[in-house]
Short mmCIF file of C-alpha atoms and ligand atoms in Angstrom, two decimals:
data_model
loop_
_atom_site.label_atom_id
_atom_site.label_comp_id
_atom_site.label_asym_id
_atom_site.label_seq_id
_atom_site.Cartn_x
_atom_site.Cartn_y
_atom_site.Cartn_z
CA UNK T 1 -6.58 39.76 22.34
CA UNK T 2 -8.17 36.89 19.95
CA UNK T 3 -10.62 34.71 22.08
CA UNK T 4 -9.77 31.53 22.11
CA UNK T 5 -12.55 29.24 21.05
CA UNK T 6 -12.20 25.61 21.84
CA UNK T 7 -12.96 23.37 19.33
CA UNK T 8 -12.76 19.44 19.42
CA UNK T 9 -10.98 16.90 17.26
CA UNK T 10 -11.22 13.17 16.47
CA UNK T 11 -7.78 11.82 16.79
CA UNK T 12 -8.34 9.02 14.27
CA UNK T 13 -9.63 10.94 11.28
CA UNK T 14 -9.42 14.60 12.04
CA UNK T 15 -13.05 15.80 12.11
CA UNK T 16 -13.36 18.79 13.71
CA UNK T 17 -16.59 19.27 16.37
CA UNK T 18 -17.95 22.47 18.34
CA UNK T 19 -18.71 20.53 20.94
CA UNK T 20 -17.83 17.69 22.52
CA UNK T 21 -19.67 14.03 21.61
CA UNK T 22 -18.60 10.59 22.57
CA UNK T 23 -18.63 9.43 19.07
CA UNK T 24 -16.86 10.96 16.29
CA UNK T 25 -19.91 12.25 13.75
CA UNK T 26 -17.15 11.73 10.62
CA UNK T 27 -15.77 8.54 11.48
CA UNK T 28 -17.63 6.98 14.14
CA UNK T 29 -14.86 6.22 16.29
CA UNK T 30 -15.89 6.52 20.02
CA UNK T 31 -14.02 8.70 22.84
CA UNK T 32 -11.55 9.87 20.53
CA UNK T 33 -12.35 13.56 20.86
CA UNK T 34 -10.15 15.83 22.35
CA UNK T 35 -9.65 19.77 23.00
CA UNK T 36 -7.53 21.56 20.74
CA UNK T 37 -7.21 25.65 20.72
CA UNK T 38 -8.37 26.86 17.38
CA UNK T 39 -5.92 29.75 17.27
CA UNK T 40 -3.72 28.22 14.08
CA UNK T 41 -1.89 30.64 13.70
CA UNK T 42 -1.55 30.13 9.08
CA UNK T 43 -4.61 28.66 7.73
CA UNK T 44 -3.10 27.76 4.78
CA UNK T 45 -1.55 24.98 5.16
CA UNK T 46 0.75 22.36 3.48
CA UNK T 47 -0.27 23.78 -0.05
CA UNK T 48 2.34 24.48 -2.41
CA UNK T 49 3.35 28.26 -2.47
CA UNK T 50 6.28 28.31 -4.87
CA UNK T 51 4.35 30.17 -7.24
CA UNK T 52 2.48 32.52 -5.04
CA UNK T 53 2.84 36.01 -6.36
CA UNK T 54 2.31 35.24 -9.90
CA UNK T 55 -0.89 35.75 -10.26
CA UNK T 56 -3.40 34.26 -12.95
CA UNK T 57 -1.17 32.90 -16.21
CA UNK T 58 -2.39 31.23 -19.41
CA UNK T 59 -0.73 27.15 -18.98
CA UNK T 60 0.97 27.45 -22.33
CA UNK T 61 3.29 30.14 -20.72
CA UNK T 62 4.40 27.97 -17.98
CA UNK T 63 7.29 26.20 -18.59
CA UNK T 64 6.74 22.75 -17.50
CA UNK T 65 9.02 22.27 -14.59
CA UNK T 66 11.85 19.58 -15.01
CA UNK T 67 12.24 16.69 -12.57
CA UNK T 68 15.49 15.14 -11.92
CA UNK T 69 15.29 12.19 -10.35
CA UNK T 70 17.84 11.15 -7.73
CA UNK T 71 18.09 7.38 -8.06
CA UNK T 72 18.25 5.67 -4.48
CA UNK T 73 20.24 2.83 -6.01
CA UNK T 74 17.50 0.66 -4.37
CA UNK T 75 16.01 -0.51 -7.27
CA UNK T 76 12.38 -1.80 -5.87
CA UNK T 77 12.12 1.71 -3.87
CA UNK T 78 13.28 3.65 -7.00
CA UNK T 79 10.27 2.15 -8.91
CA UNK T 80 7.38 2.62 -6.18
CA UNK T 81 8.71 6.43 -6.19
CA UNK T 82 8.45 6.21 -9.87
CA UNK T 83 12.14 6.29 -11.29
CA UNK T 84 13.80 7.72 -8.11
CA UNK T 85 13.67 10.59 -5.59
CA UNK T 86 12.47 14.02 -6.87
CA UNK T 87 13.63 17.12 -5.52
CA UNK T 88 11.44 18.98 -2.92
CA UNK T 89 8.98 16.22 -2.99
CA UNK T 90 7.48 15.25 0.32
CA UNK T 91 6.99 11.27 0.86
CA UNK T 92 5.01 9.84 3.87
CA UNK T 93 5.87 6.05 4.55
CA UNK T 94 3.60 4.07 6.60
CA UNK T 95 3.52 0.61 7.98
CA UNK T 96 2.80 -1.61 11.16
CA UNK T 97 5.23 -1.41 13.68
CA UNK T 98 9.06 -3.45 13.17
CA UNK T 99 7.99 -4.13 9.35
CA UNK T 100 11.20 -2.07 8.65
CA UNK T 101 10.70 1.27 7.67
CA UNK T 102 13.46 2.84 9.34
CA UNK T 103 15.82 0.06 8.08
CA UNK T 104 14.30 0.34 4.82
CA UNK T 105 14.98 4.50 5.17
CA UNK T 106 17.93 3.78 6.84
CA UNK T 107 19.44 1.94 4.10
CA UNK T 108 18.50 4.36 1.51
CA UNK T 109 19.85 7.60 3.46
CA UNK T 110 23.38 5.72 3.90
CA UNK T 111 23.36 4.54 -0.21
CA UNK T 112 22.79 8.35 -0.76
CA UNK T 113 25.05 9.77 1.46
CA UNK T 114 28.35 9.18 -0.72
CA UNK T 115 26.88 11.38 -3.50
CA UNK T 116 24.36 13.73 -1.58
CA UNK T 117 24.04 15.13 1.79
CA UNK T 118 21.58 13.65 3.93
CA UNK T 119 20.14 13.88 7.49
CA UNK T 120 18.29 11.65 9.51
CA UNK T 121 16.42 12.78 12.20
CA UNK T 122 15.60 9.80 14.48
CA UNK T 123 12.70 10.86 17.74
CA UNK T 124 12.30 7.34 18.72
CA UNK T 125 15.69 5.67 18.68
CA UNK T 126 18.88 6.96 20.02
CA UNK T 127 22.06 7.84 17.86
CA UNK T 128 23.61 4.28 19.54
CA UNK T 129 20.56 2.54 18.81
CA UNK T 130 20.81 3.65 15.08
CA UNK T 131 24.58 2.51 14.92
CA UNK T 132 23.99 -0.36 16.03
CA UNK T 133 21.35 -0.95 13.46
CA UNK T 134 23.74 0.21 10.67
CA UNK T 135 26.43 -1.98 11.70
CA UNK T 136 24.32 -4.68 10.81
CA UNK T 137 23.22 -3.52 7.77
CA UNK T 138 26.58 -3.83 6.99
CA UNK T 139 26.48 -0.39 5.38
CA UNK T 140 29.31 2.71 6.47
CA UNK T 141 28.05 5.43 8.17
CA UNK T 142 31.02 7.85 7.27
CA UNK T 143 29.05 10.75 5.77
CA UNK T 144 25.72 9.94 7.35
CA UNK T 145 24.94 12.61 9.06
CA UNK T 146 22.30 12.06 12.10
CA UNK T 147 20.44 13.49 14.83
CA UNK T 148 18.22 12.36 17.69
CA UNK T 149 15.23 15.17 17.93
CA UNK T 150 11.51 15.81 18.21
CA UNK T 151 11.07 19.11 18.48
CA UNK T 152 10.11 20.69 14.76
CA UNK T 153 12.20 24.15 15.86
CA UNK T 154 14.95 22.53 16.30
CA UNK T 155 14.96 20.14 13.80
CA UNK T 156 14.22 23.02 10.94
CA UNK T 157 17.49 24.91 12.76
CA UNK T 158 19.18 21.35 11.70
CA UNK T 159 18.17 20.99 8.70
CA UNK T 160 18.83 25.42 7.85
CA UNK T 161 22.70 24.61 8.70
CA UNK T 162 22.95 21.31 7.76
CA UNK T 163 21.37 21.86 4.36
CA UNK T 164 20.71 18.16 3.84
CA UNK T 165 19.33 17.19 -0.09
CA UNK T 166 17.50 14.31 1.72
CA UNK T 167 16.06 14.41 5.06
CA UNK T 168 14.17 11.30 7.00
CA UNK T 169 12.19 12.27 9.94
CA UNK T 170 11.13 8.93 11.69
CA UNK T 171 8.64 9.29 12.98
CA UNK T 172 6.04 12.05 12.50
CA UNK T 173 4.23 11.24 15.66
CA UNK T 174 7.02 11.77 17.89
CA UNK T 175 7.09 15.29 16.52
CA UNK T 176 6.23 18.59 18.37
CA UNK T 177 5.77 21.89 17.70
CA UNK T 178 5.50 24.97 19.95
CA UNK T 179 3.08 26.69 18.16
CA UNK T 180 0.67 24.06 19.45
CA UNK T 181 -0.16 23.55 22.65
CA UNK T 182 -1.60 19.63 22.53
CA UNK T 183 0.93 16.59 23.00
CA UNK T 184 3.00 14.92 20.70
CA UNK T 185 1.02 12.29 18.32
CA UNK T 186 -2.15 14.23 18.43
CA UNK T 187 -3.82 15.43 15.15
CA UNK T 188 -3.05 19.18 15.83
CA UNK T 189 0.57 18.38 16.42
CA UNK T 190 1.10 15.87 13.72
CA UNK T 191 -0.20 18.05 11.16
CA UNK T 192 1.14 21.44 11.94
CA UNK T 193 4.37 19.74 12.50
CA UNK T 194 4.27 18.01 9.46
CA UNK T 195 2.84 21.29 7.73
CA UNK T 196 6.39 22.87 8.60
CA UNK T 197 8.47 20.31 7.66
CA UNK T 198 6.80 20.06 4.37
CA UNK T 199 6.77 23.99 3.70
CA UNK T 200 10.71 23.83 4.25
CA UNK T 201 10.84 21.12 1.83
CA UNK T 202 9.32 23.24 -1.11
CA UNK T 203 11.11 25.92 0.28
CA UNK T 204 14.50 24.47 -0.41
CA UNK T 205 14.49 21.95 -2.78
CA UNK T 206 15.04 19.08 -0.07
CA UNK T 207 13.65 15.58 -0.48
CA UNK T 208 11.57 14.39 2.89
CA UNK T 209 10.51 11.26 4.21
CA UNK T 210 8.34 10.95 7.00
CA UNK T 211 7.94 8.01 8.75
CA UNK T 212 4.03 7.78 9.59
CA UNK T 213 2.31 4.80 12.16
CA UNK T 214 -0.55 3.07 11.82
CA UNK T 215 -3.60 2.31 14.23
CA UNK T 216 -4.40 -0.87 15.34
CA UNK T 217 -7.28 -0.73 12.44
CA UNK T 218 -4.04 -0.59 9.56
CA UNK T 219 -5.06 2.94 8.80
CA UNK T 220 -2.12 5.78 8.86
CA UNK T 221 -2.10 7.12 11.93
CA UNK T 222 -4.85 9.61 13.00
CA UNK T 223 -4.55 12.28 10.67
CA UNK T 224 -5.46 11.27 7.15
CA UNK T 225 -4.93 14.83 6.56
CA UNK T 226 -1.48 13.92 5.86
CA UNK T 227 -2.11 12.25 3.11
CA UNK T 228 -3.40 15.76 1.33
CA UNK T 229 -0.27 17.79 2.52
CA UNK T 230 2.39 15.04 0.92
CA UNK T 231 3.41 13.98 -2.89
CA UNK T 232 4.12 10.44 -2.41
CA UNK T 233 2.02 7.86 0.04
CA UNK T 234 3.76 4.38 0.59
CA UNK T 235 2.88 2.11 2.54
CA UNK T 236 4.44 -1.74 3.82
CA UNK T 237 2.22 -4.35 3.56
CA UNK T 238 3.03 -8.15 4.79
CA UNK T 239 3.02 -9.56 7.73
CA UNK T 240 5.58 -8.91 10.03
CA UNK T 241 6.09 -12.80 10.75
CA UNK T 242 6.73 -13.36 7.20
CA UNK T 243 10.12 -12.71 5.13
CA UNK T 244 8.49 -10.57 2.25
CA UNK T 245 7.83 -7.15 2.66
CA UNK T 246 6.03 -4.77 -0.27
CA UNK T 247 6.08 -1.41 -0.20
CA UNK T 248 3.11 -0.18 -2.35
CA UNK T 249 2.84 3.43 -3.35
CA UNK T 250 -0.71 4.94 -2.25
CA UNK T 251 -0.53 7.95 -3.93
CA UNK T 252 1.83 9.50 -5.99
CA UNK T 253 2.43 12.68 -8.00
CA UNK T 254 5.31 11.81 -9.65
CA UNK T 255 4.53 8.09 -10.29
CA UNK T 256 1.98 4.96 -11.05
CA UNK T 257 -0.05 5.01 -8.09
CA UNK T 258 -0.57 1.17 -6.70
CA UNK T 259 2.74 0.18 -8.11
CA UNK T 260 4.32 -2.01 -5.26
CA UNK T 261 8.27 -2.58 -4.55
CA UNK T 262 9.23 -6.28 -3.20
CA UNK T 263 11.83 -7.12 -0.45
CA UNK T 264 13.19 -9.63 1.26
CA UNK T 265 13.97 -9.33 4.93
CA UNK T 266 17.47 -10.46 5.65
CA UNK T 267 19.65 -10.36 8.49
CA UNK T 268 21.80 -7.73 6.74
CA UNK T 269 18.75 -5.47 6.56
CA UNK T 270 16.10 -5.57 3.12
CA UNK T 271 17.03 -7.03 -0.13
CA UNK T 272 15.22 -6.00 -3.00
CA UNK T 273 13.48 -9.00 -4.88
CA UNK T 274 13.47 -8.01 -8.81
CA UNK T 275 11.52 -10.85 -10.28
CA UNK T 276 8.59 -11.19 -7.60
CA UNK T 277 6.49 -12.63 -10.06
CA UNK T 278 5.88 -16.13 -8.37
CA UNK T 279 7.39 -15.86 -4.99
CA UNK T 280 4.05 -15.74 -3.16
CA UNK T 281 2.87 -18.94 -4.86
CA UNK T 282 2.80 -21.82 -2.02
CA UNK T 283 3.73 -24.73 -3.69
CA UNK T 284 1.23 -27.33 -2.89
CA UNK T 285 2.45 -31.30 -3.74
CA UNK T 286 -1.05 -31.98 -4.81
CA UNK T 287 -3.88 -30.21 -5.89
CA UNK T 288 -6.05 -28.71 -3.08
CA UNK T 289 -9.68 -28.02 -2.49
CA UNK T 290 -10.00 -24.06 -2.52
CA UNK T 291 -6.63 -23.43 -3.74
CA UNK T 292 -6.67 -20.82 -7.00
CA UNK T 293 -3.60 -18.88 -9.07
CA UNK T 294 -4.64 -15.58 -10.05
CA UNK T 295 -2.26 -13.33 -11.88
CA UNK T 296 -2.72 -9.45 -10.90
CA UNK T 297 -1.20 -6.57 -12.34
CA UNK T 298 -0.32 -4.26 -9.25
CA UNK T 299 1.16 -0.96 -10.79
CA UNK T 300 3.00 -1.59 -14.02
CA UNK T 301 4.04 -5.53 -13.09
CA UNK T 302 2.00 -8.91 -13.18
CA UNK T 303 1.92 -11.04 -9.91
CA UNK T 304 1.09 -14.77 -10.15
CA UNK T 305 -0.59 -15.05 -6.24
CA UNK T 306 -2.60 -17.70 -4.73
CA UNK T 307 -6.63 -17.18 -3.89
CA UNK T 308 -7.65 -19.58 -1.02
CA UNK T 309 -10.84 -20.11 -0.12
CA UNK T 310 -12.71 -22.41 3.17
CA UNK T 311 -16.40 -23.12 2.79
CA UNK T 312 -17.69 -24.83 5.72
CA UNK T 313 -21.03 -25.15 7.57
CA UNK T 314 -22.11 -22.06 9.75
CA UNK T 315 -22.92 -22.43 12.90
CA UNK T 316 -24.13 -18.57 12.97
CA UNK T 317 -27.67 -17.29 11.97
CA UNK T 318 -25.63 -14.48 10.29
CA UNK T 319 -22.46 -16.79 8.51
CA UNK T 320 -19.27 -15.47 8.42
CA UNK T 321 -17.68 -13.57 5.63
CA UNK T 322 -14.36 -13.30 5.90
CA UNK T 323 -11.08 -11.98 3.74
CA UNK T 324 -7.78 -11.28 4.57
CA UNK T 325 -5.77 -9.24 1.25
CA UNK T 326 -8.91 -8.87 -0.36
CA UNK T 327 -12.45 -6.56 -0.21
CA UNK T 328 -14.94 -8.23 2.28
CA UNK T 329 -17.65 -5.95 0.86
CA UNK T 330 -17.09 -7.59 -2.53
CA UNK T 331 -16.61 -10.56 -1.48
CA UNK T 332 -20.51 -10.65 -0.21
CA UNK T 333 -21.48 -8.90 -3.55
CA UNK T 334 -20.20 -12.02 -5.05
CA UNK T 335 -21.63 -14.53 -3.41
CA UNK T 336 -24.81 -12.83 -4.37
CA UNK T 337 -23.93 -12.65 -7.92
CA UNK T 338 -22.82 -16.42 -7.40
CA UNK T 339 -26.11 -17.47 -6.39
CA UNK T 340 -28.77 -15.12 -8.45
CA UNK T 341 -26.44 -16.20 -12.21
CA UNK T 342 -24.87 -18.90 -10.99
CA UNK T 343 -27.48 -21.02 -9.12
CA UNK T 344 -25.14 -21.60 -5.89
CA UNK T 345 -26.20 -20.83 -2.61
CA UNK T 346 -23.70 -20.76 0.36
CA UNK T 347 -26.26 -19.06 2.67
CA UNK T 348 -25.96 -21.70 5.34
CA UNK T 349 -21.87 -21.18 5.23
CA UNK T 350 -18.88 -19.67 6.52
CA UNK T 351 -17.10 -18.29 4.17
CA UNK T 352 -13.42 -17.47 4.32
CA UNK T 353 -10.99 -16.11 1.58
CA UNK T 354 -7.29 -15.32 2.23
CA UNK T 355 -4.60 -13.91 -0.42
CA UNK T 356 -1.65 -16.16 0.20
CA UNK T 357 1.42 -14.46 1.18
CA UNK T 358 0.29 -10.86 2.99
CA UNK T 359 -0.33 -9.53 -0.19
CA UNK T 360 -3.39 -7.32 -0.92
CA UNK T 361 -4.94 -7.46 -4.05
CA UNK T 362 -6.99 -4.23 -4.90
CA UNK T 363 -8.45 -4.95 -8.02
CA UNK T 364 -11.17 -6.21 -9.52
CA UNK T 365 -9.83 -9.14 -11.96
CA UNK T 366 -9.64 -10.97 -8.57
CA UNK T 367 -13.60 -12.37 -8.94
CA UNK T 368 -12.92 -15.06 -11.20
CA UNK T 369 -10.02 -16.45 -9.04
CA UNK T 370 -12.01 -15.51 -5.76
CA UNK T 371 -15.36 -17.55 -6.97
CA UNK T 372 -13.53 -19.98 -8.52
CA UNK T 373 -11.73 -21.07 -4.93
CA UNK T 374 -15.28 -20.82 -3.28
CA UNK T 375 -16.82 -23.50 -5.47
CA UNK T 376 -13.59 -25.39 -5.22
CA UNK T 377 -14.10 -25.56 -1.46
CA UNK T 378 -17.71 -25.94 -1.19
CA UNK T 379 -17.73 -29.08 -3.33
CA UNK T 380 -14.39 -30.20 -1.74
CA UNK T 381 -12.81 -31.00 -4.83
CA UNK T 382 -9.62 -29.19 -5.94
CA UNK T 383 -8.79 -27.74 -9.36
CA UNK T 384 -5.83 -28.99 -11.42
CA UNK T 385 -2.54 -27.49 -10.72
CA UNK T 386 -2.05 -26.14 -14.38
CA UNK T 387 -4.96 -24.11 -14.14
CA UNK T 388 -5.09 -20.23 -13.25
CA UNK T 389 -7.67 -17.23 -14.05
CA UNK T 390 -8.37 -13.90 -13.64
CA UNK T 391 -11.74 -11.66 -14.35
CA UNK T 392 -14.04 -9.23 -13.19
CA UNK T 393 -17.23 -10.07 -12.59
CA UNK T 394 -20.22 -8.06 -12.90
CA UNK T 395 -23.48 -7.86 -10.71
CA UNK T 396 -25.50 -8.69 -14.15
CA UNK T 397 -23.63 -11.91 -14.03
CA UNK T 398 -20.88 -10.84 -16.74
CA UNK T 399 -17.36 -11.70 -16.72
CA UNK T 400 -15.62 -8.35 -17.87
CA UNK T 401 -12.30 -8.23 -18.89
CA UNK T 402 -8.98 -6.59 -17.08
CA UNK T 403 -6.07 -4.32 -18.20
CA UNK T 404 -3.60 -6.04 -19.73
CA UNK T 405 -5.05 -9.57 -20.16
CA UNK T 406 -2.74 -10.95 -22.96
CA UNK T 407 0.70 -9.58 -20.62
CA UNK T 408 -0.88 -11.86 -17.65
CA UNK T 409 -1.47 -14.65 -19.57
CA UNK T 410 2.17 -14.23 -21.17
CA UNK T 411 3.27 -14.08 -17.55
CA UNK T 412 1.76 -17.06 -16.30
CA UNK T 413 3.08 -18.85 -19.28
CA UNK T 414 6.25 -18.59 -18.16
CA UNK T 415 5.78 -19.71 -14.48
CA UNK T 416 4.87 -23.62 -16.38
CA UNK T 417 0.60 -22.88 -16.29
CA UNK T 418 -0.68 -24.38 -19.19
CA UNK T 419 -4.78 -23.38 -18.83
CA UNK T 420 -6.25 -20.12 -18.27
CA UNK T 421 -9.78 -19.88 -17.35
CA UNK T 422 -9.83 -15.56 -18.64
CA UNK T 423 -12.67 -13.09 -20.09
CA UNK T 424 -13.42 -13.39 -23.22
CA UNK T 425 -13.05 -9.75 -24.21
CA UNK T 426 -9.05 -10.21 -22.98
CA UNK T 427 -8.56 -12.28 -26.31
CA UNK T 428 -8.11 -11.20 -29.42
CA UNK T 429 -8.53 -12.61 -32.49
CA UNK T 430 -5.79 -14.91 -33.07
CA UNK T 431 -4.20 -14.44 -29.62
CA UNK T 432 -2.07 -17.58 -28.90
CA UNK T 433 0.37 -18.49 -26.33
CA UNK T 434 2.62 -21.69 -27.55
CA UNK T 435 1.46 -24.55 -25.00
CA UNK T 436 -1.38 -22.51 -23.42
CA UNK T 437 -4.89 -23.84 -23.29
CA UNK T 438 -7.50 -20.69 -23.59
CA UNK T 439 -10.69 -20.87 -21.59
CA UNK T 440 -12.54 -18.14 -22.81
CA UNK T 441 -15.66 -16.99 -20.76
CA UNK T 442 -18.39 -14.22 -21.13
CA UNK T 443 -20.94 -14.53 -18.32
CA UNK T 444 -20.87 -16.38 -14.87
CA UNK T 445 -22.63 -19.55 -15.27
CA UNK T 446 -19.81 -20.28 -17.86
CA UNK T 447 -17.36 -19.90 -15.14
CA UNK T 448 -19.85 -22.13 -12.94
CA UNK T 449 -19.54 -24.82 -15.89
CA UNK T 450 -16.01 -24.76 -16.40
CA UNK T 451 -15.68 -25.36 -12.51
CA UNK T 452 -17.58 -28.32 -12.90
CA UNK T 453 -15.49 -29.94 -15.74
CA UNK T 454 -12.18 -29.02 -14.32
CA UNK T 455 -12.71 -29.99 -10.67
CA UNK T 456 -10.90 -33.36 -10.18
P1 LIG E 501 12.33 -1.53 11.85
O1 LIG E 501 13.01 -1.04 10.63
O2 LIG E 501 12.88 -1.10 13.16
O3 LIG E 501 10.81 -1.32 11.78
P2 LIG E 501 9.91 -0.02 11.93
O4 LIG E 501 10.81 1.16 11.84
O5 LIG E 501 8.97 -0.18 10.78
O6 LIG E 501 9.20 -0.16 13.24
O7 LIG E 501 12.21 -3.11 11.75
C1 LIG E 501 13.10 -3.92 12.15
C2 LIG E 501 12.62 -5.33 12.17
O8 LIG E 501 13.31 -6.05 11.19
C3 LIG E 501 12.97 -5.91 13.49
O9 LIG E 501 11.93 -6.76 13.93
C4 LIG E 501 14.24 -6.66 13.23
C5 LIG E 501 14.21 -6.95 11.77
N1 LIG E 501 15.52 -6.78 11.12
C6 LIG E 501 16.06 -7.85 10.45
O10 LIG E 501 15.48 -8.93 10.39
N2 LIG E 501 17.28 -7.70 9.82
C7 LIG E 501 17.97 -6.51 9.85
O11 LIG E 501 19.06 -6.42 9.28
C8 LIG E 501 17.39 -5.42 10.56
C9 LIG E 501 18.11 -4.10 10.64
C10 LIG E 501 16.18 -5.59 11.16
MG1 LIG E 502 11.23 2.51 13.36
#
């Protein structure tokens, strides 16, 4: 008989140990260790094996293999999956808790069901509880076909008779397997469960979501090993208070990764919004101190979104840098640049940047806008309402410019902004936009001198 050696794993990122510490070595998390049996029984897992058996071919002989997408009829969904639902893909979705991915899933699986056959597995809400929920989506459940289950052997038996083209499993960490001995929602239990699930998808051609949690730090739940053994990460961002909710795809092998989906939460359940462009704007009466527009480009789409910024006196030896939507890493990195090329110090203050809306902005034309609000705030003085920007800025003190500069400023255009404070390297020669005032600038103390002509 095979000893069984017991090995140790972190429950937030995975890390395996020997032994056992009281701080993971990969992640640093503390007391999240705990036994598993490392008797896995297949090594290999969640990799694609379709074309095991084939040995070693030259590319040219492999005929590329055609995907037909399934649309979801949910327009913002079908783009973030990148033109619909492929066959035998695998799809984790992710978000805080009540931000509505199983209405979101919900509502997909029932638009489906009158062309395809579709199950949805359900461990953490009863078939009643899902009813209920679909009654108020307003949506028939005629040929939805559903099950409440968490064990993966039975679920698999399901899905064998059932032979569903789309199947939801919400959620992943009510899952269990008996091949593994550890509870539900630990890593070994998540991932071998997941590993099965997946393997039958590939198997058969069947489309999966799996509804994944987060931890209280926004990360996907424990195992970011999922994230290797699916095609498609998405993940809802927002706050839960708020109405909007964007689904953003991660990762994605069949699609623009970072492109985001926007919806509205209703009482009849999520609306897609098609022209998001401006909703996150708040509409201020006046001008206010620390208040920018940026316009970023989040997938294939520009976003006009509003940079705030609070600069105050720091009561702290060590002041505060803060950011919610946004980098606080770079956010110190600019400050930095700010006050070697730009001759500003904020040393002696709190600084505090938020991204309007519960939207995250990822990239890097954010600098302008993000500087821009700090010096608004820190001389108290707003910046005229016509007025937006974007940019990256360097740690030489250059302003660099972004993917498509002239489509942002086209964008912008159209919400009524009539000045754009943009890298120089985004214009062309010639570039004009009827009505549109072009601040072109190349290095940082040029931003620093526009500031101080534009502030009011
Ligand atoms: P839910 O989909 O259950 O979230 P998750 O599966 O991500 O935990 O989220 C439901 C939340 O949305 C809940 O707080 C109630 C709200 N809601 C509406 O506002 N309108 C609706 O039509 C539905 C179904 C839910
Ligand atoms: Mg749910």
């Amino acid at each position: 008989m095979a000893r069984v050696k017991v090995r140790y794993q972190c429950s937030e990122c995975g890390a395996e140990s020997p032994k056992w510490v009281g701080r993971c070595p990969d992640c640093g998390a503390w007391n999240t260790l705990t036994e598993m049996a490392a008797t896995v029984s297949h090594p290999a897992r969640g990799g694609y094996a379709g074309a095991a058996g084939r040995g070693v071919q030259t590319l040219s002989e492999v005929t590329p293999e055609r995907t037909e997408r399934t649309r979801l009829g949910i327009e913002e969904l079908d783009r973030v999956l990148g033109g619909g639902l492929v066959p035998g893909s695998v799809i984790l979705l992710g978000g805080d808790p009540g931000i509505g991915k199983s209405t979101l899933l919900l509502q997909a699986l029932m638009a489906l069901a009158d062309r395809h056959r579709t199950l949805y597995v359900t461990g953490e809400e009863s078939p009643e509880q899902v009813a209920l929920r679909a009654a108020r989506l307003r949506l028939s459940g005629e040929r939805l076909r559903i099950a409440a289950e968490t064990s993966v052997e039975a679920i698999l038996a399901m899905a064998q008779a059932e032979r569903p083209q789309v199947l939801v499993v919400d959620s992943i960490q009510t899952l269990f397997t008996e091949e593994v001995g550890s509870a539900p929602g630990s890593v070994s239990q998540v991932r071998e469960s997941a590993a099965r699930l997946v393997r039958h998808a590939k198997a058969t051609g069947t489309a999966l979501f799996l509804v994944g949690h987060v931890t209280k730090e926004g990360a996907l739940a424990g195992p970011r090993v999922l994230e290797h053994m699916v095609d498609t990460v998405l993940y809802f961002e927002g706050d839960a208070g708020g109405r909007y909710r964007i689904v953003r795809a991660i990762k994605n092998r069949f699609g623009a990764v970072n492109e985001i989906g926007v919806f509205v939460m209703t009482d009849t359940g999520l609306k897609a919004v098609s022209n998001p462009s401006a909703i996150f704007l708040s509409r201020h009466e006046q001008p206010v101190p620390g208040s920018v527009v940026m316009v970023t480009r989040e997938g294939t789409r520009p976003l006009l979104v509003e940079v705030q910024a609070l600069v105050d006196d720091s009561q702290l030896g060590n002041p505060r840098r803060v950011t919610l939507g946004l980098e606080q890493n770079r956010l110190a990195m600019l400050l930095a640049v700010l006050h070697r090329h730009g001759g500003i110090a904020v040393s002696d203050q709190d600084v505090f940047v938020n991204v309007v809306g519960g939207v995250r902005v990822t990239e890097t034309a954010a600098d302008v806008p993000v500087l821009l609000s700090v010096l608004s705030s820190f001389r108290n003085r707003a910046l005229p309402h016509e007025l937006f920007a974007f940019g990256e800025v360097g740690l030489a003190g250059e302003v660099r410019p972004v993917p498509g500069g002239q489509e942002r400023i086209r964008e912008a255009a159209k919400h009524g902004f009539r000045r754009a404070l943009v890298p120089a390297a985004n214009l062309t020669r010639g570039f004009r936009v009827e009505g549109m005032e072009l601040l072109p600038v190349r290095r940082l103390d040029e931003v620093v001198g526009q500031a101080s002509e534009l502030l009011l």
